[in-house]
XYZ file of C-alpha atoms in Angstrom:
349
model
C 0.000 0.000 0.000
C 1.421 3.388 -0.983
C 1.188 6.545 1.097
C -0.574 8.413 -1.765
C 2.364 10.767 -2.167
C 2.538 11.681 1.526
C 6.178 11.835 2.696
C 7.135 9.187 5.236
C 8.236 11.917 7.658
C 4.680 13.250 7.655
C 3.252 9.745 8.043
C 5.600 9.155 10.971
C 4.564 12.413 12.628
C 0.860 11.588 12.272
C 1.152 7.988 13.449
C 3.277 8.951 16.461
C 0.276 10.814 17.884
C -2.064 7.825 17.742
C -2.908 5.501 20.647
C -0.766 2.397 20.972
C -3.666 0.024 20.291
C -4.244 1.675 16.928
C -0.571 1.372 15.993
C -0.548 -2.339 16.771
C -3.434 -2.788 14.331
C -1.821 -0.575 11.689
C 1.253 -2.802 11.501
C -0.702 -4.947 9.062
C -1.448 -2.054 6.688
C 1.794 -2.427 4.716
C 5.408 -3.497 4.986
C 6.411 0.164 5.112
C 4.141 0.866 8.079
C 5.221 -2.329 9.826
C 8.867 -1.328 9.474
C 8.145 2.247 10.570
C 6.209 1.292 13.713
C 8.985 -1.137 14.734
C 11.709 1.456 14.136
C 13.559 2.496 17.306
C 13.404 6.207 16.450
C 9.641 5.995 15.927
C 9.183 4.067 19.194
C 10.966 6.850 21.090
C 9.013 9.543 19.233
C 5.694 7.855 20.014
C 6.587 7.544 23.700
C 7.458 11.256 23.923
C 4.119 12.125 22.342
C 2.165 9.744 24.576
C 3.501 11.108 27.875
C 2.415 14.597 26.788
C -1.161 13.514 26.126
C -1.812 10.512 28.362
C -0.528 9.626 31.822
C -1.301 6.226 33.293
C -1.345 5.555 37.013
C -0.379 1.925 37.680
C -1.528 0.471 41.002
C -0.448 -2.915 42.365
C -2.351 -4.125 45.400
C -0.010 -5.395 48.125
C -0.029 -9.192 48.570
C -2.208 -9.663 45.523
C -1.738 -10.290 41.808
C -4.146 -7.467 40.966
C -2.925 -4.543 38.861
C -5.098 -1.520 38.100
C -4.547 1.152 35.483
C -6.175 4.547 35.191
C -5.400 7.798 33.417
C -6.581 11.281 34.228
C -7.621 14.391 32.351
C -6.961 17.456 34.449
C -7.540 16.166 37.965
C -10.358 13.748 37.172
C -9.388 10.084 37.081
C -11.053 7.796 34.581
C -12.510 4.514 35.808
C -9.648 2.171 36.752
C -9.415 -1.052 34.782
C -7.852 -4.327 35.860
C -4.787 -5.276 33.802
C -4.978 -8.813 32.477
C -1.685 -10.679 32.660
C -0.467 -14.248 32.455
C 2.708 -13.862 34.489
C 2.780 -16.609 37.081
C 5.690 -14.755 38.681
C 3.268 -11.983 39.676
C 1.123 -14.167 41.929
C 1.256 -11.699 44.808
C 3.778 -13.394 47.108
C 6.440 -15.985 46.505
C 6.608 -19.213 48.467
C 8.594 -17.507 51.205
C 5.911 -14.872 51.731
C 7.881 -12.042 50.126
C 5.569 -9.676 48.297
C 6.106 -8.807 44.640
C 7.291 -5.188 44.665
C 6.560 -2.629 41.961
C 9.769 -0.644 42.296
C 10.326 1.415 39.189
C 9.045 2.719 35.877
C 10.979 4.100 32.924
C 9.916 4.909 29.343
C 6.751 2.821 29.578
C 8.391 -0.188 31.236
C 7.779 -1.195 34.834
C 10.047 -3.330 36.985
C 8.805 -5.867 39.537
C 10.773 -7.961 41.981
C 10.436 -10.606 44.652
C 13.126 -12.595 46.458
C 14.046 -14.769 43.457
C 12.778 -13.106 40.274
C 12.790 -9.738 38.528
C 10.333 -8.967 35.735
C 10.563 -6.111 33.237
C 7.080 -5.558 31.871
C 5.628 -3.423 29.108
C 2.091 -3.072 30.418
C 0.841 -1.538 27.155
C 1.888 -4.447 24.904
C 2.053 -7.156 27.637
C 5.614 -7.900 26.484
C 7.856 -8.976 29.376
C 11.303 -10.198 30.335
C 11.980 -12.545 33.269
C 15.341 -12.121 34.993
C 16.546 -14.616 37.564
C 17.585 -12.756 40.678
C 21.019 -14.401 40.829
C 22.654 -11.666 42.845
C 20.563 -12.059 45.996
C 22.299 -13.698 48.905
C 20.998 -16.973 50.307
C 17.307 -16.997 51.172
C 17.962 -17.695 54.860
C 19.714 -14.323 55.048
C 16.819 -12.379 53.473
C 15.696 -10.708 56.695
C 19.273 -10.026 57.890
C 20.145 -7.628 55.085
C 18.758 -4.458 53.534
C 18.021 -4.352 49.820
C 17.714 -1.221 47.710
C 16.712 -1.350 44.052
C 16.393 1.000 41.125
C 15.519 0.911 37.423
C 16.714 3.409 34.828
C 17.737 4.077 31.240
C 21.283 4.608 29.948
C 20.777 7.051 27.052
C 24.369 6.831 25.769
C 24.348 3.048 25.379
C 20.577 2.728 24.760
C 20.338 0.233 27.615
C 17.934 -0.368 30.484
C 19.623 -1.170 33.768
C 18.598 -2.518 37.156
C 20.733 -1.537 40.131
C 20.621 -3.472 43.398
C 22.485 -2.466 46.531
C 22.652 -5.089 49.286
C 23.810 -3.869 52.690
C 24.496 -5.519 56.026
C 26.573 -4.781 59.116
C 29.280 -7.255 60.107
C 28.299 -8.537 63.551
C 31.927 -8.921 64.657
C 33.505 -5.702 63.416
C 30.339 -3.547 63.259
C 31.413 -2.343 59.811
C 29.193 -1.773 56.807
C 29.277 -4.308 53.971
C 27.719 -2.722 50.882
C 27.564 -4.590 47.587
C 26.195 -3.158 44.329
C 25.115 -5.264 41.343
C 24.026 -3.935 37.943
C 21.925 -5.790 35.395
C 22.105 -4.765 31.722
C 19.131 -5.604 29.519
C 21.296 -5.134 26.418
C 23.827 -7.800 27.420
C 21.468 -9.793 29.656
C 24.163 -9.992 32.349
C 24.810 -8.991 35.962
C 28.073 -7.351 36.979
C 29.524 -6.029 40.209
C 29.521 -2.284 40.849
C 31.692 -0.190 43.127
C 31.175 -0.323 46.880
C 29.096 2.540 48.304
C 30.249 3.340 51.879
C 26.998 4.996 52.988
C 24.026 3.644 54.899
C 20.961 3.784 52.691
C 17.846 4.866 54.587
C 14.591 2.924 54.878
C 14.985 -0.763 53.797
C 13.767 -1.839 50.354
C 13.164 1.712 49.145
C 13.304 2.072 45.372
C 15.659 4.522 43.724
C 14.243 7.613 42.035
C 15.457 7.988 38.434
C 16.232 11.617 37.500
C 18.874 13.179 35.213
C 20.293 9.797 34.212
C 20.900 8.694 37.800
C 19.155 6.689 40.519
C 18.826 8.410 43.888
C 18.479 7.168 47.483
C 18.516 8.932 50.867
C 21.693 8.110 52.778
C 23.701 8.804 55.918
C 27.430 8.371 56.576
C 27.260 7.019 60.126
C 25.089 4.243 61.557
C 23.063 6.665 63.659
C 19.296 7.006 63.188
C 18.336 10.476 62.126
C 17.192 12.623 59.244
C 19.030 11.800 55.963
C 21.724 14.380 55.265
C 22.645 13.320 51.744
C 21.354 11.734 48.560
C 23.354 9.027 46.818
C 23.221 9.493 43.031
C 24.164 6.419 40.984
C 24.876 7.298 37.337
C 23.476 4.447 35.214
C 25.783 5.324 32.297
C 29.138 5.424 34.103
C 27.959 3.103 36.914
C 29.636 5.375 39.456
C 28.035 7.070 42.427
C 28.141 10.648 43.659
C 26.852 12.530 46.690
C 24.282 15.340 46.743
C 24.005 17.331 49.972
C 20.532 18.162 51.275
C 19.375 21.472 52.699
C 20.130 22.113 56.362
C 17.431 22.248 59.064
C 14.748 20.213 57.288
C 13.915 17.905 60.206
C 10.699 19.535 61.453
C 8.744 20.110 58.260
C 7.638 18.246 55.158
C 9.029 19.985 52.086
C 8.991 19.723 48.320
C 12.185 21.265 46.994
C 13.837 21.489 43.579
C 17.528 21.547 42.683
C 17.955 24.110 39.886
C 21.618 23.270 39.248
C 21.902 19.477 39.523
C 24.441 18.365 42.120
C 24.961 21.827 43.661
C 23.710 22.068 47.256
C 23.320 25.861 47.122
C 20.870 25.597 44.205
C 18.108 23.886 46.241
C 14.943 25.980 45.909
C 11.870 25.683 48.120
C 8.709 24.864 46.156
C 6.185 23.901 48.853
C 6.131 23.493 52.622
C 3.557 21.255 54.297
C 2.771 22.478 57.799
C 3.556 20.018 60.588
C 6.509 17.692 61.061
C 6.639 14.475 59.074
C 6.648 12.447 62.266
C 4.193 14.543 64.299
C 1.559 14.623 61.549
C 0.689 11.072 60.442
C -1.411 12.287 57.509
C 1.709 13.791 55.923
C 4.137 10.973 56.651
C 5.700 9.240 53.644
C 4.580 11.686 50.960
C 6.015 11.006 47.492
C 5.359 13.387 44.566
C 4.113 11.540 41.467
C 3.037 14.055 38.823
C 1.360 17.401 38.200
C -2.195 17.900 36.961
C -2.596 18.878 33.301
C -2.785 22.602 34.043
C 0.037 22.389 36.575
C -1.841 23.824 39.559
C -2.104 20.582 41.553
C 0.444 17.985 42.621
C -0.425 14.286 42.900
C 1.084 12.632 45.994
C 1.423 9.042 47.137
C 0.932 8.831 50.910
C 3.061 5.870 51.881
C 1.092 3.427 49.698
C -2.106 4.077 51.664
C -3.846 6.740 49.589
C -3.384 9.228 46.756
C -3.726 12.952 47.419
C -4.075 16.093 45.343
C -2.240 19.114 46.755
C -3.607 22.441 45.488
C -0.564 24.657 44.949
C -2.548 27.911 45.148
C -4.925 27.096 47.992
C -2.291 25.004 49.817
C -4.878 22.367 50.644
C -4.747 18.577 50.427
C -7.650 16.344 49.408
C -7.982 12.606 48.892
C -8.381 11.046 45.462
C -11.726 9.326 45.929
C -12.330 6.325 43.675
C -15.016 3.805 44.693
C -13.129 1.012 42.894
C -10.231 1.394 45.363
C -12.288 1.073 48.538
C -11.205 -2.529 49.142
C -7.506 -1.858 48.546
C -5.799 -1.339 51.901
C -2.250 -0.736 50.659
C -0.570 -0.533 47.273
C 2.473 0.274 45.177
C 2.027 3.024 42.580
C 3.968 4.216 39.528
C 3.449 6.660 36.667
C 3.746 4.959 33.288
C 3.240 6.112 29.702
C 2.425 4.002 26.653
C 5.387 2.375 24.937
C 6.150 0.124 21.958
C 9.496 -0.977 23.428
C 10.247 -4.665 22.876
C 11.929 -6.795 25.519
C 12.924 -9.794 23.412
C 12.866 -13.365 24.697
C 10.637 -13.406 27.822
C 12.890 -15.856 29.673
C 16.496 -15.403 30.687
C 18.981 -17.643 28.930
């Protein structure tokens, strides 16, 4: 089938704005369209367009195999739908009772993990990749160590990477043992990373992927207190750096922005929530997710217990009320756009 004289650049621009379901059907229109829709440049172009027009909220109910997906227009959420999947590895808990964690999302892919298996999953196409969790220590040591995970994209090498940091304290010497492992989707291999001599805060917390790096709260000494630094792990170089936090942040809940990445003095206050994070339970564990379409409200995850809208002008917080979520007591949540990214063979060789 010809394009009736329409340049392929124009066809590409038009198709990149269509919903993913339509593109999957249009692959059968012609060999040209099939090749175009499978082209890596087009896949990236379509993803950029999709995140500008459609944002999906992915919810995984804790200790359940149920996944829900919803998108919103402005601040109004559409009716959530249950995501059908055939992944036996997402059965809720593994045989040892360890829940399947939804711990990262990047370019339309989500990453899930339990004690023995990691799954990269394209929720839009249902394509997936199963990765054996070879770098965990023995199962009988699961509760004796702290595990920190992150998922990000290496733009230079066009590679998706999983970073796992396993930490424990030697009972004899009271010294920190910190081991980093990096998985490359491109090479389908694990390799050892450099040791990170900082105590990561809050066990099993996922890394936040920003500016090509994964970030975790950290402290230098084994003393409980407010995190003073952020560890930044560059997924391209596979080296870590340190970002200093603002001083005197212990008694308030803040949302701050770093204008000049990596420079402590460039932190800028965006919002301040009245009440300390420990003295006000309703504000404990807030995690910013995304802005509303017009940018005047901020969507927050409250420690996996509820979603909140924070009105930036009125400085008021209100619950996201969805009847379909009434029976969900706790959940993991991620923001995820549509993506045509392929993951190859679903099982690890």
